[in-house]
Amino acid sequence: MTDAPLILWFRRDLRLADHPMLTAALATGRPLIPVFLLDPETEAIGAAAKWRLGLSVADFAARLEGMGSRLILRRGAAPESLARLIAETGAAGVMWSRAYDPASIARDTAVKAMLKTAGQVAESHPGFLLAEPWQVETGQGGPYRVYTPFWKALRQRDIAPLLPAPKQLPLPESWPVSDRLEDWQMGAAMRRGAAVCLPHQAVGEAAALTRLDAFLDQRLARYAEARDFPATPATSRLSENLTYGEIAPARIWHAAMHRQDAGDSGAGKFLSELGWRDFAWHLIYHFPALATENWREDWDGFPWRGDSADAERWRRGLTGEPFVDAAMREMYVTGTMHNRARMIAASYLTKHLMTDWRVGLAWFADCLTDWDPASNAMGWQWVAGSGPDAAPYFRIFNPATQAEKFDPNAVYRRRFIAELSRTPPAEALSYFDAVPRAWAILPDAAYPKPLIALDKGRQRALDAYAARKA
DNA sequence: TGCGCGTTTGG
DNA sequence: CAAACGCGC
C-alpha cells in the first residue's frame, strides 16, 4: 500500500523552481495532486487580472502535463472544494504557499482550522515575498512605516536560497476529475478585446526566467538612469510574473545581487525597487486598512470627488492631457503602465480632478494584468498624499512638465495617442480596437481639449486641502 | 517623485 | 544677468 497523497493547493505560486512548498511536499515522498481552485476570493479580482490568471493557469497545467502530472481544477469555496478532494482521493492533507491580503488570510485561516480539526496535514509555506511580514521588525519590535529603514533591515537579512525545479512529481494511483479551464471563461469580464492585450503578455515560468535574464543582460546597467523614461524599454516588466508567482522574488534578488557583486551599476536601484514590493505587502499585512482608508487622517476632511464624468474621461484616456491619456491608453492596450506614467495619471486624477484615490484604484484593479493590491494601495495613497511616507500635499505633478522631462521627444505620447500623428503607430491604433464598442471612440475624432487648465487644477487642489474640515 | 521665490554663482 | 542653488509651503 502506498502513502496517502498530498494535495498541493496552488494559488499565486504558479512555478516549479524556488518553491518552498513544493520542495517540502517532495520531501514527504507522498504522491502529489496539484490543484487550482477558482474560489469566490479569486473570482473577485479585476477583469484583466482574471484573464491573465487564466493564461498562467493554462501554462502551468501544460507544464505539469509535460512532466506526466496534472493540474486539477475545481470551482467553488476553498474549504468545501478541498474537503471534497480529500474525501475523493484519501489525501493526507493540503499544502500551500501563503498569501497576505485580508481576504486570503481569512480564507486560509478557516481552511487550516478545518484541516487541523480533521487531523489532516495543513501546511503553509513562504515564497511570495523576500521576507515574511512579521520577520522584519523595528528596534522597538513593531512593523516599519517608512521605507528607508525597512529597506536597510531587509537587505541585511538572509534571503531564501534558490531551490531546484523538480523533473517529475510522484503520481497518485488515480486522478480526481477536473473542470475544463475553457468552461471557466476567465476572460469573460474583459470588456475590451483580449486579442489586443495578448501579445504584450509574457506568460509562465519559462517566459519569466527569460525575461529576467534578458533584463539583467541588456537593461540592468542603464536601469537607474533610464527607468523613468516611459518610451525606453528599461524596466524588467517582471511585476506581471511576480503577481502570479511565475517567478520567485528570491530568484530575482539573488540574480541581481550577483550582478551587483560583479559591479553592475544599476543593480542597487533595481534591488531597492524589488524591496518596495515587499514593503507594500509588509504594510498591508500589518495595516489592512491601507487598502480602503486614508492612512493619514488629515485627508479624511478633504472634499474628494467621487465618480464623475471627468473620472470617466480619465478612464477612457480622453482628458486632453497627453501624458495622462497616453498612460491610460497604454494600460488599455497592453494591460500594464510604465511606473512614471502611473504616478502622473494617478496625480492628475487625485489632484487636478480632485477625485478620491479609491476611484482610480478600482480602475487599475480592473485593467492591470500585473494587479497587485498591496503595491497599488500604497502607490495610490502615496500619490494622493494620504499614505505612509507619502508625498507632501503640495507636491503635485505637472503632467506637461513631466512630459518635457521624461518624454522629451513625445515618443511615448505618440505611441499611444493616434490623434497626435499623421501616421500613427500600431499601438496607438490598437487602442480603438481595445476599447468597448459602447464608448464609440473613433481614430479620426479630434484630440479633446483639456478638462481643466493645469495651473487652475493645481490651485484648486491646494485650496481644497487648506480649507478642508478638520 | 513640485513650485515659486530669493540668493548665489560665474561669465 | 541667466542659470544653478536653497528654502518653505
Short mmCIF file of C-alpha atoms (C1' of nucleotides) in Angstrom, two decimals:
data_model
loop_
_atom_site.label_atom_id
_atom_site.label_comp_id
_atom_site.label_asym_id
_atom_site.label_seq_id
_atom_site.Cartn_x
_atom_site.Cartn_y
_atom_site.Cartn_z
CA MET A 1 0.00 0.00 0.00
CA THR A 2 1.37 3.42 -0.97
CA ASP A 3 1.29 6.54 1.18
CA ALA A 4 -1.80 8.69 1.06
CA PRO A 5 -1.29 11.57 -1.43
CA LEU A 6 -0.94 15.25 -0.60
CA ILE A 7 -2.98 17.97 -2.23
CA LEU A 8 -0.82 20.88 -3.44
CA TRP A 9 -3.11 23.89 -3.49
CA PHE A 10 -1.53 26.30 -5.98
CA ARG A 11 -2.65 29.94 -5.93
CA ARG A 12 -0.15 32.75 -6.64
CA ASP A 13 2.81 30.40 -6.92
CA LEU A 14 2.42 29.00 -10.44
CA ARG A 15 6.01 27.84 -10.89
CA LEU A 16 8.22 24.82 -10.17
CA ALA A 17 11.57 26.40 -9.21
CA ASP A 18 12.34 28.23 -5.97
CA HIS A 19 9.16 26.86 -4.47
CA PRO A 20 9.44 26.08 -0.72
CA MET A 21 6.04 24.38 -0.56
CA LEU A 22 6.82 22.11 -3.50
CA THR A 23 10.23 21.25 -2.03
CA ALA A 24 8.62 20.39 1.31
CA ALA A 25 5.95 18.30 -0.42
CA LEU A 26 8.52 16.31 -2.37
CA ALA A 27 10.45 15.65 0.84
CA THR A 28 7.46 13.75 2.26
CA GLY A 29 7.78 11.17 -0.51
CA ARG A 30 3.99 11.13 -0.89
CA PRO A 31 2.16 11.14 -4.24
CA LEU A 32 1.22 14.71 -5.13
CA ILE A 33 -2.04 16.07 -6.53
CA PRO A 34 -1.64 19.64 -7.83
CA VAL A 35 -4.87 21.62 -7.61
CA PHE A 36 -6.04 25.09 -8.61
CA LEU A 37 -9.32 26.40 -7.18
CA LEU A 38 -11.46 29.11 -8.69
CA ASP A 39 -12.97 30.19 -5.38
CA PRO A 40 -15.00 33.34 -4.60
CA GLU A 41 -11.88 35.21 -3.42
CA THR A 42 -10.23 34.53 -6.78
CA GLU A 43 -13.40 35.25 -8.75
CA ALA A 44 -13.44 38.72 -7.17
CA ILE A 45 -10.27 40.01 -8.88
CA GLY A 46 -10.38 42.50 -11.73
CA ALA A 47 -11.23 41.61 -15.32
CA ALA A 48 -7.72 41.88 -16.79
CA ALA A 49 -6.06 40.10 -13.86
CA LYS A 50 -8.58 37.27 -14.04
CA TRP A 51 -7.99 36.87 -17.76
CA ARG A 52 -4.21 36.92 -17.24
CA LEU A 53 -4.51 34.43 -14.37
CA GLY A 54 -6.31 32.09 -16.74
CA LEU A 55 -3.34 32.24 -19.12
CA SER A 56 -1.00 31.45 -16.25
CA VAL A 57 -3.09 28.50 -15.07
CA ALA A 58 -3.16 27.11 -18.62
CA ASP A 59 0.61 27.44 -18.93
CA PHE A 60 1.22 25.83 -15.56
CA ALA A 61 -1.17 22.96 -16.30
CA ALA A 62 0.64 22.29 -19.59
CA ARG A 63 3.95 22.34 -17.74
CA LEU A 64 2.72 19.74 -15.25
CA GLU A 65 1.27 17.61 -18.02
CA GLY A 66 4.63 17.72 -19.75
CA MET A 67 6.05 16.05 -16.64
CA GLY A 68 3.33 13.41 -16.65
CA SER A 69 1.43 15.09 -13.83
CA ARG A 70 -1.73 17.23 -13.95
CA LEU A 71 -3.35 20.35 -12.54
CA ILE A 72 -6.80 19.52 -11.15
CA LEU A 73 -9.25 22.42 -11.50
CA ARG A 74 -12.24 22.91 -9.22
CA ARG A 75 -14.67 25.77 -8.81
CA GLY A 76 -16.26 26.77 -5.51
CA ALA A 77 -15.37 27.84 -1.98
CA ALA A 78 -11.98 26.55 -0.84
CA PRO A 79 -12.97 24.69 2.36
CA GLU A 80 -15.70 22.70 0.61
CA SER A 81 -13.64 22.05 -2.52
CA LEU A 82 -10.65 20.83 -0.52
CA ALA A 83 -12.78 18.69 1.80
CA ARG A 84 -14.36 17.07 -1.23
CA LEU A 85 -10.99 16.44 -2.87
CA ILE A 86 -9.67 14.85 0.33
CA ALA A 87 -12.72 12.59 0.51
CA GLU A 88 -12.35 11.60 -3.15
CA THR A 89 -8.61 10.91 -3.07
CA GLY A 90 -7.95 9.82 0.50
CA ALA A 91 -5.34 12.57 0.71
CA ALA A 92 -3.44 13.13 3.96
CA GLY A 93 -3.90 16.86 3.75
CA VAL A 94 -3.06 20.07 1.93
CA MET A 95 -0.02 22.30 1.45
CA TRP A 96 0.02 25.83 0.02
CA SER A 97 2.13 28.98 -0.28
CA ARG A 98 1.00 31.86 1.90
CA ALA A 99 -0.95 34.88 0.70
CA TYR A 100 -1.07 38.10 2.71
CA ASP A 101 -4.15 40.12 1.74
CA PRO A 102 -7.01 40.22 4.26
CA ALA A 103 -9.45 38.11 2.21
CA SER A 104 -6.88 35.37 1.57
CA ILE A 105 -5.74 35.35 5.19
CA ALA A 106 -9.33 34.88 6.38
CA ARG A 107 -9.91 32.09 3.86
CA ASP A 108 -6.64 30.30 4.62
CA THR A 109 -7.16 30.56 8.38
CA ALA A 110 -10.54 28.86 8.01
CA VAL A 111 -9.06 26.15 5.79
CA LYS A 112 -6.23 25.47 8.23
CA ALA A 113 -8.64 25.21 11.16
CA MET A 114 -10.89 22.83 9.24
CA LEU A 115 -8.00 20.55 8.24
CA LYS A 116 -6.43 20.51 11.70
CA THR A 117 -9.75 19.64 13.32
CA ALA A 118 -9.94 16.68 10.95
CA GLY A 119 -6.40 15.65 11.85
CA GLN A 120 -5.13 16.42 8.36
CA VAL A 121 -1.84 17.87 7.18
CA ALA A 122 -2.26 21.65 6.81
CA GLU A 123 0.99 23.39 5.96
CA SER A 124 1.53 26.88 4.65
CA HIS A 125 4.90 27.89 3.25
CA PRO A 126 6.66 31.13 2.24
CA GLY A 127 7.82 32.04 -1.26
CA PHE A 128 5.71 35.02 -2.39
CA LEU A 129 7.90 37.58 -0.60
CA LEU A 130 11.57 38.11 0.19
CA ALA A 131 10.76 38.08 3.90
CA GLU A 132 7.64 37.23 5.86
CA PRO A 133 5.93 40.45 7.01
CA TRP A 134 6.38 39.55 10.69
CA GLN A 135 10.09 38.82 10.29
CA VAL A 136 11.10 42.42 9.62
CA GLU A 137 10.83 44.49 12.80
CA THR A 138 11.99 47.87 14.03
CA GLY A 139 14.31 48.18 17.03
CA GLN A 140 11.21 48.59 19.22
CA GLY A 141 9.74 45.40 17.80
CA GLY A 142 6.91 46.76 15.59
CA PRO A 143 6.37 46.96 11.85
CA TYR A 144 8.09 49.62 9.74
CA ARG A 145 6.09 52.59 8.44
CA VAL A 146 8.90 54.23 6.42
CA TYR A 147 10.67 52.62 3.50
CA THR A 148 14.32 53.52 4.04
CA PRO A 149 14.72 51.85 7.45
CA PHE A 150 12.63 48.89 6.22
CA TRP A 151 14.97 48.51 3.27
CA LYS A 152 18.07 48.68 5.49
CA ALA A 153 16.62 45.92 7.65
CA LEU A 154 15.52 43.79 4.69
CA ARG A 155 18.82 43.91 2.87
CA GLN A 156 20.68 42.65 5.93
CA ARG A 157 18.56 39.53 6.06
CA ASP A 158 19.44 36.21 4.50
CA ILE A 159 17.05 35.74 1.60
CA ALA A 160 15.82 32.20 0.97
CA PRO A 161 18.21 30.20 -1.23
CA LEU A 162 17.30 29.05 -4.72
CA LEU A 163 15.58 25.68 -4.98
CA PRO A 164 15.69 23.34 -7.99
CA ALA A 165 12.64 22.69 -10.15
CA PRO A 166 11.67 19.01 -9.92
CA LYS A 167 11.93 16.98 -13.11
CA GLN A 168 8.90 14.95 -12.15
CA LEU A 169 6.31 14.66 -9.40
CA PRO A 170 5.25 11.41 -7.66
CA LEU A 171 1.92 10.47 -9.20
CA PRO A 172 -1.23 9.35 -7.39
CA GLU A 173 -2.73 5.94 -8.23
CA SER A 174 -5.70 7.71 -9.77
CA TRP A 175 -6.65 11.29 -10.57
CA PRO A 176 -9.76 13.08 -9.35
CA VAL A 177 -11.90 14.67 -12.06
CA SER A 178 -11.06 18.19 -13.15
CA ASP A 179 -13.06 21.09 -14.55
CA ARG A 180 -12.07 22.30 -18.02
CA LEU A 181 -10.36 25.69 -17.92
CA GLU A 182 -12.26 26.87 -21.02
CA ASP A 183 -15.52 26.39 -19.12
CA TRP A 184 -14.39 28.90 -16.51
CA GLN A 185 -14.41 31.71 -19.08
CA MET A 186 -11.65 33.57 -17.30
CA GLY A 187 -11.74 36.36 -19.88
CA ALA A 188 -15.49 36.89 -19.81
CA ALA A 189 -15.33 40.14 -17.82
CA MET A 190 -12.83 41.75 -20.20
CA ARG A 191 -14.86 44.49 -21.78
CA ARG A 192 -12.09 45.04 -24.25
CA GLY A 193 -10.51 42.92 -26.88
CA ALA A 194 -8.19 40.49 -25.17
CA ALA A 195 -6.58 39.89 -28.57
CA VAL A 196 -5.04 43.38 -28.39
CA CYS A 197 -3.62 42.69 -24.95
CA LEU A 198 -2.34 39.17 -25.56
CA PRO A 199 0.92 39.94 -27.45
CA HIS A 200 2.02 42.16 -24.56
CA GLN A 201 1.91 39.34 -22.01
CA ALA A 202 4.86 37.08 -21.14
CA VAL A 203 3.07 34.15 -19.55
CA GLY A 204 4.51 31.45 -17.32
CA GLU A 205 7.70 30.45 -15.55
CA ALA A 206 9.84 29.91 -18.65
CA ALA A 207 8.88 33.33 -20.05
CA ALA A 208 9.56 34.93 -16.68
CA LEU A 209 13.04 33.44 -16.43
CA THR A 210 13.82 34.52 -20.00
CA ARG A 211 12.60 37.99 -19.15
CA LEU A 212 14.82 38.13 -16.06
CA ASP A 213 17.92 37.06 -17.98
CA ALA A 214 17.22 39.50 -20.81
CA PHE A 215 16.73 42.33 -18.34
CA LEU A 216 19.93 41.58 -16.45
CA ASP A 217 21.97 41.27 -19.64
CA GLN A 218 20.54 44.14 -21.66
CA ARG A 219 19.00 46.69 -19.29
CA LEU A 220 20.33 46.48 -15.77
CA ALA A 221 23.46 48.54 -16.37
CA ARG A 222 21.38 51.53 -17.50
CA TYR A 223 18.40 50.89 -15.23
CA ALA A 224 19.00 53.70 -12.76
CA GLU A 225 19.11 56.49 -15.36
CA ALA A 226 16.68 55.04 -17.93
CA ARG A 227 13.86 53.64 -15.77
CA ASP A 228 11.93 56.92 -15.64
CA PHE A 229 11.60 57.35 -19.40
CA PRO A 230 8.42 55.55 -20.44
CA ALA A 231 9.34 55.36 -24.14
CA THR A 232 12.53 53.47 -23.28
CA PRO A 233 12.44 49.71 -22.69
CA ALA A 234 14.45 50.00 -19.49
CA THR A 235 12.39 48.21 -16.85
CA SER A 236 12.17 44.48 -16.11
CA ARG A 237 8.38 44.11 -16.57
CA LEU A 238 8.61 41.32 -14.00
CA SER A 239 5.72 42.71 -11.94
CA GLU A 240 3.41 40.79 -14.27
CA ASN A 241 5.11 37.47 -13.47
CA LEU A 242 5.54 38.20 -9.77
CA THR A 243 1.79 38.76 -9.48
CA TYR A 244 1.07 35.13 -10.35
CA GLY A 245 4.15 33.65 -8.73
CA GLU A 246 5.59 32.63 -12.09
CA ILE A 247 8.94 33.68 -10.67
CA ALA A 248 10.10 33.91 -7.06
CA PRO A 249 11.28 37.29 -5.79
CA ALA A 250 14.15 35.42 -4.14
CA ARG A 251 15.41 34.35 -7.58
CA ILE A 252 15.32 37.94 -8.83
CA TRP A 253 17.06 39.03 -5.64
CA HIS A 254 19.93 36.58 -5.92
CA ALA A 255 20.39 37.18 -9.64
CA ALA A 256 20.57 40.96 -9.18
CA MET A 257 22.83 40.59 -6.12
CA HIS A 258 25.19 38.55 -8.23
CA ARG A 259 25.34 41.38 -10.78
CA GLN A 260 25.86 43.93 -8.04
CA ASP A 261 28.80 41.92 -6.71
CA ALA A 262 30.16 41.93 -10.27
CA GLY A 263 30.00 45.74 -10.24
CA ASP A 264 26.82 46.32 -12.29
CA SER A 265 25.80 49.89 -11.51
CA GLY A 266 22.02 49.58 -11.91
CA ALA A 267 21.68 46.59 -9.58
CA GLY A 268 21.35 48.53 -6.33
CA LYS A 269 18.49 50.64 -7.63
CA PHE A 270 16.72 47.62 -9.07
CA LEU A 271 17.07 45.67 -5.80
CA SER A 272 15.59 48.59 -3.93
CA GLU A 273 12.60 48.64 -6.29
CA LEU A 274 12.11 44.93 -5.60
CA GLY A 275 12.25 45.88 -1.94
CA TRP A 276 9.29 48.26 -2.44
CA ARG A 277 7.11 45.28 -3.35
CA ASP A 278 7.93 43.57 -0.07
CA PHE A 279 7.38 46.86 1.79
CA ALA A 280 3.88 47.21 0.31
CA TRP A 281 2.96 43.70 1.48
CA HIS A 282 4.60 44.38 4.85
CA LEU A 283 2.37 47.45 5.24
CA ILE A 284 -0.87 45.86 4.12
CA TYR A 285 -0.27 42.80 6.30
CA HIS A 286 0.19 44.93 9.42
CA PHE A 287 -2.28 47.66 8.42
CA PRO A 288 -5.00 46.11 6.23
CA ALA A 289 -6.99 49.37 6.26
CA LEU A 290 -4.35 50.77 3.89
CA ALA A 291 -6.35 49.32 1.00
CA THR A 292 -9.58 51.13 1.91
CA GLU A 293 -8.98 54.07 4.29
CA ASN A 294 -6.82 57.20 4.24
CA TRP A 295 -3.68 56.29 6.15
CA ARG A 296 -3.27 59.91 7.28
CA GLU A 297 -6.43 61.15 8.93
CA ASP A 298 -5.86 64.76 7.88
CA TRP A 299 -7.15 63.68 4.46
CA ASP A 300 -10.49 62.46 5.85
CA GLY A 301 -11.77 66.06 5.68
CA PHE A 302 -10.62 66.60 2.09
CA PRO A 303 -13.60 67.06 -0.27
CA TRP A 304 -12.70 64.19 -2.54
CA ARG A 305 -14.94 63.96 -5.57
CA GLY A 306 -16.43 60.55 -6.18
CA ASP A 307 -17.00 59.11 -9.62
CA SER A 308 -17.87 61.69 -12.27
CA ALA A 309 -17.91 62.46 -15.98
CA ASP A 310 -14.35 63.77 -15.53
CA ALA A 311 -13.25 60.48 -13.99
CA GLU A 312 -14.84 58.66 -16.91
CA ARG A 313 -12.81 60.79 -19.34
CA TRP A 314 -9.72 59.85 -17.33
CA ARG A 315 -10.57 56.14 -17.56
CA ARG A 316 -11.02 56.40 -21.32
CA GLY A 317 -7.80 58.33 -21.94
CA LEU A 318 -9.66 61.43 -23.09
CA THR A 319 -8.62 64.09 -20.58
CA GLY A 320 -6.86 66.21 -23.22
CA GLU A 321 -3.66 65.95 -21.18
CA PRO A 322 -1.36 63.94 -23.47
CA PHE A 323 0.90 62.30 -20.89
CA VAL A 324 -2.13 61.22 -18.84
CA ASP A 325 -4.05 59.95 -21.86
CA ALA A 326 -1.04 58.06 -23.20
CA ALA A 327 -0.70 56.37 -19.82
CA MET A 328 -4.36 55.34 -19.65
CA ARG A 329 -4.32 54.08 -23.22
CA GLU A 330 -1.10 52.16 -22.60
CA MET A 331 -2.93 50.31 -19.84
CA TYR A 332 -5.86 49.58 -22.11
CA VAL A 333 -3.71 48.26 -24.94
CA THR A 334 -1.01 46.38 -23.01
CA GLY A 335 -2.52 45.60 -19.59
CA THR A 336 0.30 47.46 -17.90
CA MET A 337 1.55 51.02 -17.45
CA HIS A 338 5.02 52.44 -17.01
CA ASN A 339 5.78 53.35 -13.41
CA ARG A 340 6.41 57.03 -14.18
CA ALA A 341 3.15 57.17 -16.12
CA ARG A 342 1.28 55.61 -13.17
CA MET A 343 2.42 58.46 -10.95
CA ILE A 344 1.36 61.10 -13.49
CA ALA A 345 -2.02 59.51 -14.23
CA ALA A 346 -2.74 59.00 -10.54
CA SER A 347 -1.64 62.50 -9.60
CA TYR A 348 -3.83 64.04 -12.29
CA LEU A 349 -6.91 62.11 -11.11
CA THR A 350 -6.42 62.77 -7.41
CA LYS A 351 -5.14 66.35 -7.61
CA HIS A 352 -6.25 68.11 -10.79
CA LEU A 353 -9.57 66.27 -10.86
CA MET A 354 -9.69 66.03 -7.03
CA THR A 355 -11.03 62.52 -7.35
CA ASP A 356 -10.94 60.02 -4.50
CA TRP A 357 -7.91 57.74 -4.92
CA ARG A 358 -10.20 54.73 -4.45
CA VAL A 359 -11.90 55.55 -7.77
CA GLY A 360 -8.54 55.31 -9.54
CA LEU A 361 -7.50 52.24 -7.58
CA ALA A 362 -10.67 50.43 -8.66
CA TRP A 363 -10.00 51.16 -12.34
CA PHE A 364 -6.39 49.99 -12.11
CA ALA A 365 -7.67 46.83 -10.39
CA ASP A 366 -9.92 46.18 -13.36
CA CYS A 367 -7.37 46.95 -16.10
CA LEU A 368 -3.92 45.85 -14.94
CA THR A 369 -2.64 42.38 -15.76
CA ASP A 370 0.04 42.92 -13.09
CA TRP A 371 -2.54 43.99 -10.50
CA ASP A 372 -1.07 43.85 -7.01
CA PRO A 373 -3.39 45.03 -4.22
CA ALA A 374 -0.58 45.97 -1.84
CA SER A 375 1.61 47.94 -4.26
CA ASN A 376 -1.43 49.72 -5.66
CA ALA A 377 -2.89 50.68 -2.29
CA MET A 378 0.48 52.02 -1.20
CA GLY A 379 1.15 53.74 -4.52
CA TRP A 380 -2.24 55.43 -4.84
CA GLN A 381 -2.12 56.72 -1.29
CA TRP A 382 1.44 57.92 -1.83
CA VAL A 383 0.39 59.98 -4.85
CA ALA A 384 -2.79 61.23 -3.20
CA GLY A 385 -0.71 62.43 -0.24
CA SER A 386 -2.75 60.39 2.22
CA GLY A 387 -0.37 57.44 2.55
CA PRO A 388 2.55 56.37 4.70
CA ASP A 389 5.83 58.01 3.75
CA ALA A 390 3.75 60.00 1.26
CA ALA A 391 4.50 62.95 -0.96
CA PRO A 392 3.57 66.18 0.88
CA TYR A 393 0.20 67.64 -0.12
CA PHE A 394 1.77 70.43 -2.17
CA ARG A 395 3.82 68.11 -4.38
CA ILE A 396 1.51 67.94 -7.37
CA PHE A 397 2.89 66.53 -10.60
CA ASN A 398 2.52 68.79 -13.60
CA PRO A 399 1.91 66.38 -16.50
CA ALA A 400 3.25 68.89 -19.06
CA THR A 401 6.48 69.50 -17.14
CA GLN A 402 6.84 65.77 -16.52
CA ALA A 403 6.33 65.11 -20.23
CA GLU A 404 9.06 67.60 -21.18
CA LYS A 405 11.38 65.96 -18.69
CA PHE A 406 10.68 62.28 -19.22
CA ASP A 407 9.22 62.15 -22.72
CA PRO A 408 11.12 64.99 -24.41
CA ASN A 409 10.57 63.78 -27.97
CA ALA A 410 6.94 62.80 -27.37
CA VAL A 411 7.69 59.23 -28.42
CA TYR A 412 5.62 57.77 -25.58
CA ARG A 413 2.71 60.17 -26.13
CA ARG A 414 2.64 59.47 -29.86
CA ARG A 415 2.97 55.75 -29.31
CA PHE A 416 -0.41 55.61 -27.60
CA ILE A 417 -2.31 58.65 -28.89
CA ALA A 418 -3.20 58.27 -32.56
CA GLU A 419 -4.67 61.78 -32.79
CA LEU A 420 -1.19 63.26 -32.35
CA SER A 421 0.29 61.74 -35.54
CA ARG A 422 -0.47 61.83 -39.23
CA THR A 423 0.63 58.17 -39.46
CA PRO A 424 0.03 56.72 -36.01
CA PRO A 425 1.98 53.69 -34.77
CA ALA A 426 0.22 50.33 -34.38
CA GLU A 427 -0.09 50.61 -30.59
CA ALA A 428 -1.93 53.91 -30.90
CA LEU A 429 -4.39 52.49 -33.41
CA SER A 430 -4.95 49.31 -31.44
CA TYR A 431 -6.41 51.42 -28.63
CA PHE A 432 -9.51 51.87 -30.78
CA ASP A 433 -9.81 48.09 -31.17
CA ALA A 434 -9.25 47.60 -27.46
CA VAL A 435 -11.90 49.89 -26.01
CA PRO A 436 -15.52 48.74 -25.62
CA ARG A 437 -17.75 49.39 -28.63
CA ALA A 438 -20.13 51.27 -26.36
CA TRP A 439 -17.57 54.02 -25.91
CA ALA A 440 -17.87 54.81 -29.62
CA ILE A 441 -14.34 56.22 -29.80
CA LEU A 442 -13.04 56.67 -33.35
CA PRO A 443 -9.48 57.36 -34.51
CA ASP A 444 -10.49 60.25 -36.74
CA ALA A 445 -12.02 62.25 -33.89
CA ALA A 446 -10.19 65.41 -32.84
CA TYR A 447 -7.99 65.13 -29.76
CA PRO A 448 -10.01 66.58 -26.84
CA LYS A 449 -9.43 69.93 -25.18
CA PRO A 450 -8.01 69.71 -21.63
CA LEU A 451 -10.60 69.09 -18.92
CA ILE A 452 -9.02 71.77 -16.78
CA ALA A 453 -6.07 74.17 -17.08
CA LEU A 454 -3.11 72.69 -15.21
CA ASP A 455 -2.38 75.72 -13.02
CA LYS A 456 -6.08 76.07 -12.17
CA GLY A 457 -6.42 72.40 -11.24
CA ARG A 458 -3.33 72.55 -9.07
CA GLN A 459 -4.54 75.65 -7.23
CA ARG A 460 -8.00 74.17 -6.73
CA ALA A 461 -6.50 71.10 -5.03
CA LEU A 462 -4.19 73.18 -2.83
CA ASP A 463 -7.08 75.47 -1.79
CA ALA A 464 -9.31 72.48 -1.04
CA TYR A 465 -6.64 70.97 1.17
CA ALA A 466 -6.17 74.24 3.07
CA ALA A 467 -9.95 74.64 3.52
CA ARG A 468 -10.69 71.02 4.43
CA LYS A 469 -12.75 70.34 7.51
CA ALA A 470 -10.64 69.30 10.48
"C1'" DT B 1 8.86 61.91 -7.44
"C1'" DG B 2 6.54 70.39 -7.26
"C1'" DC B 3 6.76 75.14 -7.40
"C1'" DG B 4 7.85 79.91 -6.77
"C1'" DC B 5 10.65 82.81 -4.75
"C1'" DG B 6 15.05 84.93 -3.28
"C1'" DT B 7 20.06 84.24 -3.24
"C1'" DT B 8 24.39 82.77 -5.15
"C1'" DT B 9 27.43 81.92 -8.83
"C1'" DG B 10 30.18 82.53 -12.81
"C1'" DG B 11 30.89 84.65 -17.06
"C1'" DC C 1 22.17 88.78 -15.80
"C1'" DA C 2 20.92 83.85 -16.82
"C1'" DA C 3 21.24 79.64 -14.60
"C1'" DA C 4 22.03 76.99 -10.53
"C1'" DC C 5 21.01 76.54 -5.81
"C1'" DG C 6 18.38 76.66 -1.31
"C1'" DC C 7 14.43 77.21 1.17
"C1'" DG C 8 9.48 76.94 2.80
"C1'" DC C 9 4.78 75.75 1.81
#
